[in-house]
Short mmCIF file of C-alpha atoms in Angstrom, two decimals:
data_model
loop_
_atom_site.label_atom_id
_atom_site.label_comp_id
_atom_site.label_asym_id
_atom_site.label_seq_id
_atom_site.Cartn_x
_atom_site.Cartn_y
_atom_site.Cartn_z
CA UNK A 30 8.38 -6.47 -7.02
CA UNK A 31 7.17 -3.29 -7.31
CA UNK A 32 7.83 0.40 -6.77
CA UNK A 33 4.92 2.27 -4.92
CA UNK A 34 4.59 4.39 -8.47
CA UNK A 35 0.58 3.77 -8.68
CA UNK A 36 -0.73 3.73 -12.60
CA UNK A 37 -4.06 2.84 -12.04
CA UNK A 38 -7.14 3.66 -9.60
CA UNK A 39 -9.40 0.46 -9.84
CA UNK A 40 -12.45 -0.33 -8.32
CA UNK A 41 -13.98 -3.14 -6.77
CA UNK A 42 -17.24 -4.16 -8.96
CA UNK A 43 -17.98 -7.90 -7.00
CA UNK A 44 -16.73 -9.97 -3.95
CA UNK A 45 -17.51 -13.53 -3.61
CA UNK A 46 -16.83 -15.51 -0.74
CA UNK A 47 -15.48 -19.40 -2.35
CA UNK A 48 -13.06 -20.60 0.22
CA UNK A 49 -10.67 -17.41 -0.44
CA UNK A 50 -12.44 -14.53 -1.27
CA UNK A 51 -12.47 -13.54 -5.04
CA UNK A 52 -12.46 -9.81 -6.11
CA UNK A 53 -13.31 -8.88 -9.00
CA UNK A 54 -11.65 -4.94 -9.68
CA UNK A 55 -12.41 -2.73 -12.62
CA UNK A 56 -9.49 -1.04 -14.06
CA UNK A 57 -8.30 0.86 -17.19
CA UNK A 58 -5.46 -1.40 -17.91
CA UNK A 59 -5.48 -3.16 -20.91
CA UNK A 60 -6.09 -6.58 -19.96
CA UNK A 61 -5.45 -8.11 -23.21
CA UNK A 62 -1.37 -7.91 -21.85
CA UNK A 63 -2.04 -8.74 -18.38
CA UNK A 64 -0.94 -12.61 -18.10
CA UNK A 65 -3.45 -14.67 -16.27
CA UNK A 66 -0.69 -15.45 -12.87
CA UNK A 67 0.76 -11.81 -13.00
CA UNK A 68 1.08 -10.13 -9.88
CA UNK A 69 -1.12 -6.50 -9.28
CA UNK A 70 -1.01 -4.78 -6.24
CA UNK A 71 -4.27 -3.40 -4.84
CA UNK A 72 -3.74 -0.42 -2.59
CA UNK A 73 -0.03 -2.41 -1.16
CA UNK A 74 -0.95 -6.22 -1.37
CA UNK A 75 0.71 -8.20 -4.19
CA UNK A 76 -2.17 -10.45 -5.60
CA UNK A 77 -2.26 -12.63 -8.33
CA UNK A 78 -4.29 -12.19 -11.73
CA UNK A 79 -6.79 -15.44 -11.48
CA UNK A 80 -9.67 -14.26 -14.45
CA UNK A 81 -9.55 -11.47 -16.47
CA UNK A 82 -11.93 -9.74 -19.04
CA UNK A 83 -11.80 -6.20 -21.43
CA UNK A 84 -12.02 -4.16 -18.20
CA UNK A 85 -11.66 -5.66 -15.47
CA UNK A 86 -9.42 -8.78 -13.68
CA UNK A 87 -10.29 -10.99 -10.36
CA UNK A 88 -7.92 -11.76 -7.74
CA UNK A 89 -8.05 -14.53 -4.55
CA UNK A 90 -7.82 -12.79 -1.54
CA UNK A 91 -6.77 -15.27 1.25
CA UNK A 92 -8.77 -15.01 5.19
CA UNK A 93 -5.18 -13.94 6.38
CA UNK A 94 -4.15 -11.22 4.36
CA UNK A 95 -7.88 -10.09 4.98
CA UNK A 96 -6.73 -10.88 8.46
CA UNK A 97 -3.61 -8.64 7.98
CA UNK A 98 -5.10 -5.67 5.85
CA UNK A 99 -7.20 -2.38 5.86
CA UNK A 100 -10.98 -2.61 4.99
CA UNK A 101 -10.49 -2.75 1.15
CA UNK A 102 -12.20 -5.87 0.53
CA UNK A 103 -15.77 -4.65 0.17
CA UNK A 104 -17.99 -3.71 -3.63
CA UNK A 105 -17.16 0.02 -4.76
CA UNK A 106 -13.77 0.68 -2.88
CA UNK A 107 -11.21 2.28 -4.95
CA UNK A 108 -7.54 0.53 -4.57
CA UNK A 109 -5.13 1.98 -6.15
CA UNK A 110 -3.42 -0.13 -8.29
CA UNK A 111 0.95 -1.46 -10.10
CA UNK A 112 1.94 -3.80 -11.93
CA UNK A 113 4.99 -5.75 -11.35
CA UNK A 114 7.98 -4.00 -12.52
CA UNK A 115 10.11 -5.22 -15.33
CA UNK A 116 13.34 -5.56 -15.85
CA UNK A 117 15.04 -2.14 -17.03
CA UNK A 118 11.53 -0.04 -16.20
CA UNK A 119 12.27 2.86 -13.59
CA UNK A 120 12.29 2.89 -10.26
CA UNK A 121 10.88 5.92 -9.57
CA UNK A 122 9.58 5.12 -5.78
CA UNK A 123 11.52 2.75 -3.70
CA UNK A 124 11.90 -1.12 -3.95
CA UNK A 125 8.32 -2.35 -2.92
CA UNK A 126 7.49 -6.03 -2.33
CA UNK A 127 3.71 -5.97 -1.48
CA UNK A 128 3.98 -7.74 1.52
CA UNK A 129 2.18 -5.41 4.11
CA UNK A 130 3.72 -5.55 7.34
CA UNK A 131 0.66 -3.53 9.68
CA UNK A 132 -2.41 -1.67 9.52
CA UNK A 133 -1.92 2.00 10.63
CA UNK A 134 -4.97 4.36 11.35
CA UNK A 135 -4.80 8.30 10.31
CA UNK A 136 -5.04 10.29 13.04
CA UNK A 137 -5.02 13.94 11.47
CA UNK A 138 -5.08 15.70 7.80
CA UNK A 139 -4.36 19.11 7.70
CA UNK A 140 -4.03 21.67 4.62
CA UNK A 141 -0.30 22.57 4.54
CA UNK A 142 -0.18 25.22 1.85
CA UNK A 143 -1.52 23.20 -1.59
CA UNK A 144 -0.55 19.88 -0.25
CA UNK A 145 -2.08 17.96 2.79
CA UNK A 146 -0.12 16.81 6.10
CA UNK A 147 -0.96 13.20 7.34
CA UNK A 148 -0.45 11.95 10.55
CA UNK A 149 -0.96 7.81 10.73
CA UNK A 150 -0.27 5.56 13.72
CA UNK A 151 1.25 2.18 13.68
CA UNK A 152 1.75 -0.45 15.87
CA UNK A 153 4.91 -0.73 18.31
CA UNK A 154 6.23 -3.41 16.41
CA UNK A 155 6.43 -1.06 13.09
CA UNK A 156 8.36 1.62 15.19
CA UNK A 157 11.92 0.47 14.82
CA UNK A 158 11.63 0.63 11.42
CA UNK A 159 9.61 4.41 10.92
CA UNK A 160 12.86 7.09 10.53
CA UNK A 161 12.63 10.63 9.32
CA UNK A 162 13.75 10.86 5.57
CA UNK A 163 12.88 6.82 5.31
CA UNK A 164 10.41 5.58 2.99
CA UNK A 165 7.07 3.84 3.56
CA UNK A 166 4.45 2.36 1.57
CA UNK A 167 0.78 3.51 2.76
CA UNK A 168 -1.75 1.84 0.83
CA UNK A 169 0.70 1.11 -1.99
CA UNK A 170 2.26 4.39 -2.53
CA UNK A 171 5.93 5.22 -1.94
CA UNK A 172 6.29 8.17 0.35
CA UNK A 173 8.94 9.87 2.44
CA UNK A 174 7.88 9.94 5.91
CA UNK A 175 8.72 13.58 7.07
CA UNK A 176 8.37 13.14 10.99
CA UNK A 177 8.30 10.42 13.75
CA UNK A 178 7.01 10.77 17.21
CA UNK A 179 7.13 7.41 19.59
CA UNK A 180 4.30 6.98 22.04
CA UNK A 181 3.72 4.59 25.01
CA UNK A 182 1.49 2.13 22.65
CA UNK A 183 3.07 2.85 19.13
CA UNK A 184 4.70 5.83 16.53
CA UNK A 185 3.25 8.22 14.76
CA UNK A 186 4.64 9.41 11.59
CA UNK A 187 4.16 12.65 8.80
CA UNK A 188 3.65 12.33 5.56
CA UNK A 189 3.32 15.44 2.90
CA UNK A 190 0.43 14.22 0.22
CA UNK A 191 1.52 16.98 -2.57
CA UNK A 192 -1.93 17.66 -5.55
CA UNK A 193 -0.37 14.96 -8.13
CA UNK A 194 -0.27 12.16 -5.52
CA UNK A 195 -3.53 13.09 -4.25
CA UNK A 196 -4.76 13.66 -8.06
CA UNK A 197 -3.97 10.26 -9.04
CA UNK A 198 -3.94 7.98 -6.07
CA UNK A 199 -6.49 7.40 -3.35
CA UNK A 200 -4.63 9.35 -0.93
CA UNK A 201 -6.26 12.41 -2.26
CA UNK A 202 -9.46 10.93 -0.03
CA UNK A 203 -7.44 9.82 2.92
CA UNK A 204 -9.66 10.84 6.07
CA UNK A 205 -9.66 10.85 9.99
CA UNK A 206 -10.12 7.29 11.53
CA UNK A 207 -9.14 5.48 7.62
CA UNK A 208 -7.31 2.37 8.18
CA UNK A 209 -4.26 1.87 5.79
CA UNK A 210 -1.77 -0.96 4.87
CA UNK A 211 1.57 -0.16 5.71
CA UNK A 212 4.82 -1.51 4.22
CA UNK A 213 8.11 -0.75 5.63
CA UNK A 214 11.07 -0.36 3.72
CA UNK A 215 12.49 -3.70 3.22
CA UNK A 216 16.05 -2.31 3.41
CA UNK A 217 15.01 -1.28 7.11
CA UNK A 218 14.37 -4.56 7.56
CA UNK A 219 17.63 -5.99 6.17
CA UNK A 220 19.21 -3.98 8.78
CA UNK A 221 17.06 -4.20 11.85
CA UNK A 222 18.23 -8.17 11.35
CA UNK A 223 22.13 -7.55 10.56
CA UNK A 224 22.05 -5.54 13.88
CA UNK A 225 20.11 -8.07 15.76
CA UNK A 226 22.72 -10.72 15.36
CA UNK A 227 25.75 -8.20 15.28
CA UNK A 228 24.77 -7.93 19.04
CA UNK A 229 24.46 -11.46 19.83
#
């Protein structure tokens, strides 16, 4: 579990094909306490620590959640990067599982005094679960999604990237056209279900 709080910006140094596909991401963790099994997530997807060394750790990416992800897969992309939470640490985002649920594609970034507006489109399927004031995860980063606007083929949300989230997450990068993993709030889900079978 995590909490879309990113510590880390890694990058990816290697990416060998072997069945699954093994990354290998640099990172300014200290390795020496990352357990070989832990659980990082790379920009939103919960993977699990297979090597390690002083600066860096591999992960086995599976062909579905390359299937089910944004383009991060490829030598030099920066991810950003959380480790699991622990018992008693803060949750200073929102309860995060790394399970993405969508790909969404930006479709605007605008200045907006010293912070930048985002617009990012998601599938129909996501809509039900997009609300003003919610949270979302985009890319691994807890945000508050500050409009919604439903369309024929899908919803388009608003999202307020203030300097430190840009400073110290890839966000601060996000473009036009960029593809990003989305994860809904699981709470949203919870609900969503309870109401399905309320009706019934």
């Amino acid at each position: 579990m995590f909490t879309g709080i990113v510590t880390d910006i890694g990058s990816v140094t290697s990416v060998e094909t072997r069945g699954d596909t093994r990354v290998v991401i640099a990172t300014a963790y200290d390795t020496a306490s990352i357990d070989l099994g832990a659980s990082i997530a790379c920009s939103g997807v919960c993977l699990t620590v297979v090597e390690k060394g002083p600066d860096w750790f591999a992960v086995d990416v599976s062909a579905e959640t390359i299937g089910r992800t944004a383009d991060q897969w490829t030598t030099g992309q920066r991810l950003n990067l959380e480790r699991a939470m622990k018992l008693g640490d803060e949750l200073g985002g929102h309860i995060v599982t790394g399970h993405v649920d969508g790909v969404g594609t930006v479709v605007s970034v605008a200045e907006e005094g010293g912070s930048h507006r985002v617009f990012v489109s998601v599938p129909a399927d996501l809509a039900p679960f997009m609300a003003t004031k919610g949270s979302v995860t985009v890319d691994g980063v807890s945000l508050t999604v500050n409009s919604v606007e439903d369309m024929a083929d899908g919803t388009v949300f608003g999202l307020n990237i203030i300097p430190h989230t840009a400073a110290v997450t890839t966000l601060g990068g996000i473009g036009e056209g960029q593809r990003v993993n989305i994860e809904i709030d699981v709470l949203a889900r919870y609900l969503q279900r309870m109401e399905h079978y309320r009706g019934r």
